[in-house]
């Protein structure tokens, strides 16, 4: 399954993340993203918008302890037991979607490699924070770039291909 995802906004996001002030501050990141063209979506939480969008891509800014995480949903399939794509994914252990994620990862690394040094990374992730079926991780500058296929519960959550960025350590359970 080929995942048709415009990686332009993703590359701009990674480029911006490399330049974010250290240590990462969620409010400053939100402001920088709004200045670069991301717009608040949904109800705006105070003191800064935590949900932004750009070219149809939803972005969230969250925390795991002191760690600030920026996450973007690149593709999503809603829970739909009448959809051949959804049923096929769940019953085949996501085989086609994992292949699509690998192809997308190869495209992303190729494009990132034109601007940055990109190193594969064996990052240890918290399963509760990152419910991945498949994941690829890289280090770009001092930023962790995590591309994954997520599915928490086949009965009531969508399948998502998402990109997560963090600075520092996103530790806990299984290795990428």
JSON list of C-alpha atoms in Angstrom, two decimals, residues 39-174:
[
{"chain": "A", "resi": 39, "resn": "UNK", "atom": "CA", "xyz": [-2.97, 27.45, 12.42]},
{"chain": "A", "resi": 40, "resn": "UNK", "atom": "CA", "xyz": [-4.83, 26.67, 15.65]},
{"chain": "A", "resi": 41, "resn": "UNK", "atom": "CA", "xyz": [-7.58, 24.07, 15.11]},
{"chain": "A", "resi": 42, "resn": "UNK", "atom": "CA", "xyz": [-10.49, 23.11, 17.32]},
{"chain": "A", "resi": 43, "resn": "UNK", "atom": "CA", "xyz": [-10.97, 24.83, 20.62]},
{"chain": "A", "resi": 44, "resn": "UNK", "atom": "CA", "xyz": [-7.86, 26.79, 21.58]},
{"chain": "A", "resi": 45, "resn": "UNK", "atom": "CA", "xyz": [-6.44, 25.80, 24.94]},
{"chain": "A", "resi": 46, "resn": "UNK", "atom": "CA", "xyz": [-4.75, 28.40, 27.06]},
{"chain": "A", "resi": 47, "resn": "UNK", "atom": "CA", "xyz": [-2.12, 29.71, 27.52]},
{"chain": "A", "resi": 48, "resn": "UNK", "atom": "CA", "xyz": [-1.21, 28.57, 23.96]},
{"chain": "A", "resi": 49, "resn": "UNK", "atom": "CA", "xyz": [-2.76, 26.45, 21.18]},
{"chain": "A", "resi": 50, "resn": "UNK", "atom": "CA", "xyz": [-1.79, 22.78, 21.55]},
{"chain": "A", "resi": 51, "resn": "UNK", "atom": "CA", "xyz": [-3.57, 21.60, 18.38]},
{"chain": "A", "resi": 52, "resn": "UNK", "atom": "CA", "xyz": [-2.49, 23.10, 15.08]},
{"chain": "A", "resi": 53, "resn": "UNK", "atom": "CA", "xyz": [-3.02, 22.27, 11.42]},
{"chain": "A", "resi": 54, "resn": "UNK", "atom": "CA", "xyz": [-1.24, 22.90, 8.12]},
{"chain": "A", "resi": 55, "resn": "UNK", "atom": "CA", "xyz": [-2.21, 21.62, 4.65]},
{"chain": "A", "resi": 56, "resn": "UNK", "atom": "CA", "xyz": [-4.72, 19.24, 6.23]},
{"chain": "A", "resi": 57, "resn": "UNK", "atom": "CA", "xyz": [-2.20, 17.75, 8.67]},
{"chain": "A", "resi": 58, "resn": "UNK", "atom": "CA", "xyz": [-3.24, 17.90, 12.34]},
{"chain": "A", "resi": 59, "resn": "UNK", "atom": "CA", "xyz": [-0.45, 18.52, 14.86]},
{"chain": "A", "resi": 60, "resn": "UNK", "atom": "CA", "xyz": [-0.50, 18.20, 18.62]},
{"chain": "A", "resi": 61, "resn": "UNK", "atom": "CA", "xyz": [1.95, 19.48, 21.21]},
{"chain": "A", "resi": 62, "resn": "UNK", "atom": "CA", "xyz": [2.04, 17.37, 24.35]},
{"chain": "A", "resi": 63, "resn": "UNK", "atom": "CA", "xyz": [4.12, 16.39, 27.35]},
{"chain": "A", "resi": 64, "resn": "UNK", "atom": "CA", "xyz": [5.41, 13.20, 28.87]},
{"chain": "A", "resi": 65, "resn": "UNK", "atom": "CA", "xyz": [6.78, 14.41, 32.17]},
{"chain": "A", "resi": 66, "resn": "UNK", "atom": "CA", "xyz": [9.28, 17.16, 31.28]},
{"chain": "A", "resi": 67, "resn": "UNK", "atom": "CA", "xyz": [9.57, 15.90, 27.70]},
{"chain": "A", "resi": 68, "resn": "UNK", "atom": "CA", "xyz": [7.78, 18.01, 25.04]},
{"chain": "A", "resi": 69, "resn": "UNK", "atom": "CA", "xyz": [6.52, 15.94, 22.10]},
{"chain": "A", "resi": 70, "resn": "UNK", "atom": "CA", "xyz": [5.26, 17.31, 18.79]},
{"chain": "A", "resi": 71, "resn": "UNK", "atom": "CA", "xyz": [3.11, 14.81, 16.88]},
{"chain": "A", "resi": 72, "resn": "UNK", "atom": "CA", "xyz": [1.60, 15.00, 13.39]},
{"chain": "A", "resi": 73, "resn": "UNK", "atom": "CA", "xyz": [-0.97, 12.61, 11.95]},
{"chain": "A", "resi": 74, "resn": "UNK", "atom": "CA", "xyz": [0.06, 11.92, 8.36]},
{"chain": "A", "resi": 75, "resn": "UNK", "atom": "CA", "xyz": [-2.71, 9.45, 7.47]},
{"chain": "A", "resi": 76, "resn": "UNK", "atom": "CA", "xyz": [-5.68, 8.05, 9.36]},
{"chain": "A", "resi": 77, "resn": "UNK", "atom": "CA", "xyz": [-8.23, 5.27, 8.86]},
{"chain": "A", "resi": 78, "resn": "UNK", "atom": "CA", "xyz": [-11.29, 5.52, 11.10]},
{"chain": "A", "resi": 79, "resn": "UNK", "atom": "CA", "xyz": [-12.63, 2.40, 12.80]},
{"chain": "A", "resi": 80, "resn": "UNK", "atom": "CA", "xyz": [-14.93, 0.93, 10.16]},
{"chain": "A", "resi": 81, "resn": "UNK", "atom": "CA", "xyz": [-15.64, -2.78, 10.07]},
{"chain": "A", "resi": 82, "resn": "UNK", "atom": "CA", "xyz": [-17.39, -2.22, 6.69]},
{"chain": "A", "resi": 83, "resn": "UNK", "atom": "CA", "xyz": [-14.18, -0.86, 5.10]},
{"chain": "A", "resi": 84, "resn": "UNK", "atom": "CA", "xyz": [-12.04, -3.37, 3.21]},
{"chain": "A", "resi": 85, "resn": "UNK", "atom": "CA", "xyz": [-8.88, -1.36, 4.03]},
{"chain": "A", "resi": 86, "resn": "UNK", "atom": "CA", "xyz": [-9.62, -1.34, 7.76]},
{"chain": "A", "resi": 87, "resn": "UNK", "atom": "CA", "xyz": [-10.67, -5.00, 8.00]},
{"chain": "A", "resi": 88, "resn": "UNK", "atom": "CA", "xyz": [-7.75, -6.10, 5.82]},
{"chain": "A", "resi": 89, "resn": "UNK", "atom": "CA", "xyz": [-5.27, -4.18, 7.95]},
{"chain": "A", "resi": 90, "resn": "UNK", "atom": "CA", "xyz": [-6.51, -5.59, 11.26]},
{"chain": "A", "resi": 91, "resn": "UNK", "atom": "CA", "xyz": [-6.86, -9.19, 10.03]},
{"chain": "A", "resi": 92, "resn": "UNK", "atom": "CA", "xyz": [-3.47, -9.26, 8.25]},
{"chain": "A", "resi": 93, "resn": "UNK", "atom": "CA", "xyz": [-1.47, -7.81, 11.16]},
{"chain": "A", "resi": 94, "resn": "UNK", "atom": "CA", "xyz": [-1.22, -4.52, 9.21]},
{"chain": "A", "resi": 95, "resn": "UNK", "atom": "CA", "xyz": [1.11, -6.10, 6.63]},
{"chain": "A", "resi": 96, "resn": "UNK", "atom": "CA", "xyz": [0.27, -3.75, 3.71]},
{"chain": "A", "resi": 97, "resn": "UNK", "atom": "CA", "xyz": [0.24, -0.68, 5.96]},
{"chain": "A", "resi": 98, "resn": "UNK", "atom": "CA", "xyz": [3.63, -1.62, 7.43]},
{"chain": "A", "resi": 99, "resn": "UNK", "atom": "CA", "xyz": [5.02, -1.92, 3.89]},
{"chain": "A", "resi": 100, "resn": "UNK", "atom": "CA", "xyz": [3.57, 1.53, 3.14]},
{"chain": "A", "resi": 101, "resn": "UNK", "atom": "CA", "xyz": [5.20, 2.93, 6.28]},
{"chain": "A", "resi": 102, "resn": "UNK", "atom": "CA", "xyz": [8.56, 1.47, 5.27]},
{"chain": "A", "resi": 103, "resn": "UNK", "atom": "CA", "xyz": [8.27, 3.12, 1.85]},
{"chain": "A", "resi": 104, "resn": "UNK", "atom": "CA", "xyz": [7.26, 6.41, 3.47]},
{"chain": "A", "resi": 105, "resn": "UNK", "atom": "CA", "xyz": [10.19, 6.11, 5.90]},
{"chain": "A", "resi": 106, "resn": "UNK", "atom": "CA", "xyz": [12.60, 5.59, 2.99]},
{"chain": "A", "resi": 107, "resn": "UNK", "atom": "CA", "xyz": [11.22, 8.69, 1.23]},
{"chain": "A", "resi": 108, "resn": "UNK", "atom": "CA", "xyz": [11.43, 10.73, 4.44]},
{"chain": "A", "resi": 109, "resn": "UNK", "atom": "CA", "xyz": [15.01, 9.70, 5.22]},
{"chain": "A", "resi": 110, "resn": "UNK", "atom": "CA", "xyz": [16.08, 10.40, 1.65]},
{"chain": "A", "resi": 111, "resn": "UNK", "atom": "CA", "xyz": [14.60, 13.90, 1.78]},
{"chain": "A", "resi": 112, "resn": "UNK", "atom": "CA", "xyz": [15.90, 14.64, 5.29]},
{"chain": "A", "resi": 113, "resn": "UNK", "atom": "CA", "xyz": [19.34, 13.42, 4.22]},
{"chain": "A", "resi": 114, "resn": "UNK", "atom": "CA", "xyz": [19.51, 16.19, 1.63]},
{"chain": "A", "resi": 115, "resn": "UNK", "atom": "CA", "xyz": [19.56, 18.78, 4.44]},
{"chain": "A", "resi": 116, "resn": "UNK", "atom": "CA", "xyz": [20.71, 16.97, 7.59]},
{"chain": "A", "resi": 117, "resn": "UNK", "atom": "CA", "xyz": [22.79, 14.15, 8.92]},
{"chain": "A", "resi": 118, "resn": "UNK", "atom": "CA", "xyz": [20.26, 11.39, 9.64]},
{"chain": "A", "resi": 119, "resn": "UNK", "atom": "CA", "xyz": [21.24, 8.48, 11.90]},
{"chain": "A", "resi": 120, "resn": "UNK", "atom": "CA", "xyz": [19.07, 5.43, 12.59]},
{"chain": "A", "resi": 121, "resn": "UNK", "atom": "CA", "xyz": [18.24, 5.19, 16.26]},
{"chain": "A", "resi": 122, "resn": "UNK", "atom": "CA", "xyz": [17.25, 2.40, 18.63]},
{"chain": "A", "resi": 123, "resn": "UNK", "atom": "CA", "xyz": [15.04, 4.52, 20.82]},
{"chain": "A", "resi": 124, "resn": "UNK", "atom": "CA", "xyz": [13.17, 2.99, 23.75]},
{"chain": "A", "resi": 125, "resn": "UNK", "atom": "CA", "xyz": [9.54, 4.14, 23.77]},
{"chain": "A", "resi": 126, "resn": "UNK", "atom": "CA", "xyz": [6.74, 4.08, 26.33]},
{"chain": "A", "resi": 127, "resn": "UNK", "atom": "CA", "xyz": [4.02, 1.75, 24.93]},
{"chain": "A", "resi": 128, "resn": "UNK", "atom": "CA", "xyz": [1.28, 3.83, 26.60]},
{"chain": "A", "resi": 129, "resn": "UNK", "atom": "CA", "xyz": [2.55, 7.03, 24.96]},
{"chain": "A", "resi": 130, "resn": "UNK", "atom": "CA", "xyz": [3.34, 5.44, 21.56]},
{"chain": "A", "resi": 131, "resn": "UNK", "atom": "CA", "xyz": [1.01, 2.50, 20.70]},
{"chain": "A", "resi": 132, "resn": "UNK", "atom": "CA", "xyz": [2.97, 1.46, 17.61]},
{"chain": "A", "resi": 133, "resn": "UNK", "atom": "CA", "xyz": [2.36, -1.57, 15.42]},
{"chain": "A", "resi": 134, "resn": "UNK", "atom": "CA", "xyz": [5.49, -0.58, 13.44]},
{"chain": "A", "resi": 135, "resn": "UNK", "atom": "CA", "xyz": [8.01, 2.18, 14.08]},
{"chain": "A", "resi": 136, "resn": "UNK", "atom": "CA", "xyz": [11.17, 3.70, 12.61]},
{"chain": "A", "resi": 137, "resn": "UNK", "atom": "CA", "xyz": [13.38, 6.10, 14.56]},
{"chain": "A", "resi": 138, "resn": "UNK", "atom": "CA", "xyz": [16.16, 8.46, 13.58]},
{"chain": "A", "resi": 139, "resn": "UNK", "atom": "CA", "xyz": [18.25, 11.18, 15.13]},
{"chain": "A", "resi": 140, "resn": "UNK", "atom": "CA", "xyz": [18.46, 14.48, 13.23]},
{"chain": "A", "resi": 141, "resn": "UNK", "atom": "CA", "xyz": [20.75, 16.94, 15.05]},
{"chain": "A", "resi": 142, "resn": "UNK", "atom": "CA", "xyz": [19.58, 16.42, 18.65]},
{"chain": "A", "resi": 143, "resn": "UNK", "atom": "CA", "xyz": [15.98, 15.67, 17.64]},
{"chain": "A", "resi": 144, "resn": "UNK", "atom": "CA", "xyz": [14.36, 12.23, 17.81]},
{"chain": "A", "resi": 145, "resn": "UNK", "atom": "CA", "xyz": [12.25, 11.65, 14.68]},
{"chain": "A", "resi": 146, "resn": "UNK", "atom": "CA", "xyz": [9.78, 8.80, 15.12]},
{"chain": "A", "resi": 147, "resn": "UNK", "atom": "CA", "xyz": [7.56, 7.57, 12.27]},
{"chain": "A", "resi": 148, "resn": "UNK", "atom": "CA", "xyz": [5.05, 4.95, 13.25]},
{"chain": "A", "resi": 149, "resn": "UNK", "atom": "CA", "xyz": [1.92, 3.04, 12.44]},
{"chain": "A", "resi": 150, "resn": "UNK", "atom": "CA", "xyz": [-0.28, 3.29, 15.54]},
{"chain": "A", "resi": 151, "resn": "UNK", "atom": "CA", "xyz": [-3.31, 1.32, 16.57]},
{"chain": "A", "resi": 152, "resn": "UNK", "atom": "CA", "xyz": [-4.32, 1.22, 20.21]},
{"chain": "A", "resi": 153, "resn": "UNK", "atom": "CA", "xyz": [-7.59, -0.74, 19.96]},
{"chain": "A", "resi": 154, "resn": "UNK", "atom": "CA", "xyz": [-9.17, -2.24, 16.81]},
{"chain": "A", "resi": 155, "resn": "UNK", "atom": "CA", "xyz": [-12.65, -1.85, 18.29]},
{"chain": "A", "resi": 156, "resn": "UNK", "atom": "CA", "xyz": [-12.70, 1.89, 18.85]},
{"chain": "A", "resi": 157, "resn": "UNK", "atom": "CA", "xyz": [-9.58, 3.74, 17.73]},
{"chain": "A", "resi": 158, "resn": "UNK", "atom": "CA", "xyz": [-8.41, 4.77, 14.25]},
{"chain": "A", "resi": 159, "resn": "UNK", "atom": "CA", "xyz": [-5.26, 3.44, 12.62]},
{"chain": "A", "resi": 160, "resn": "UNK", "atom": "CA", "xyz": [-2.76, 6.28, 12.22]},
{"chain": "A", "resi": 161, "resn": "UNK", "atom": "CA", "xyz": [0.52, 6.89, 10.50]},
{"chain": "A", "resi": 162, "resn": "UNK", "atom": "CA", "xyz": [2.16, 9.59, 12.55]},
{"chain": "A", "resi": 163, "resn": "UNK", "atom": "CA", "xyz": [5.39, 11.44, 13.05]},
{"chain": "A", "resi": 164, "resn": "UNK", "atom": "CA", "xyz": [6.60, 12.40, 16.52]},
{"chain": "A", "resi": 165, "resn": "UNK", "atom": "CA", "xyz": [9.45, 14.76, 17.31]},
{"chain": "A", "resi": 166, "resn": "UNK", "atom": "CA", "xyz": [11.13, 15.23, 20.64]},
{"chain": "A", "resi": 167, "resn": "UNK", "atom": "CA", "xyz": [14.33, 16.58, 22.05]},
{"chain": "A", "resi": 168, "resn": "UNK", "atom": "CA", "xyz": [15.99, 14.66, 24.80]},
{"chain": "A", "resi": 169, "resn": "UNK", "atom": "CA", "xyz": [14.76, 11.26, 25.87]},
{"chain": "A", "resi": 170, "resn": "UNK", "atom": "CA", "xyz": [11.47, 9.46, 25.09]},
{"chain": "A", "resi": 171, "resn": "UNK", "atom": "CA", "xyz": [12.19, 6.38, 27.19]},
{"chain": "A", "resi": 172, "resn": "UNK", "atom": "CA", "xyz": [10.51, 3.36, 28.62]},
{"chain": "A", "resi": 173, "resn": "UNK", "atom": "CA", "xyz": [9.36, 0.13, 26.98]},
{"chain": "A", "resi": 174, "resn": "UNK", "atom": "CA", "xyz": [10.10, -1.54, 23.61]}
]
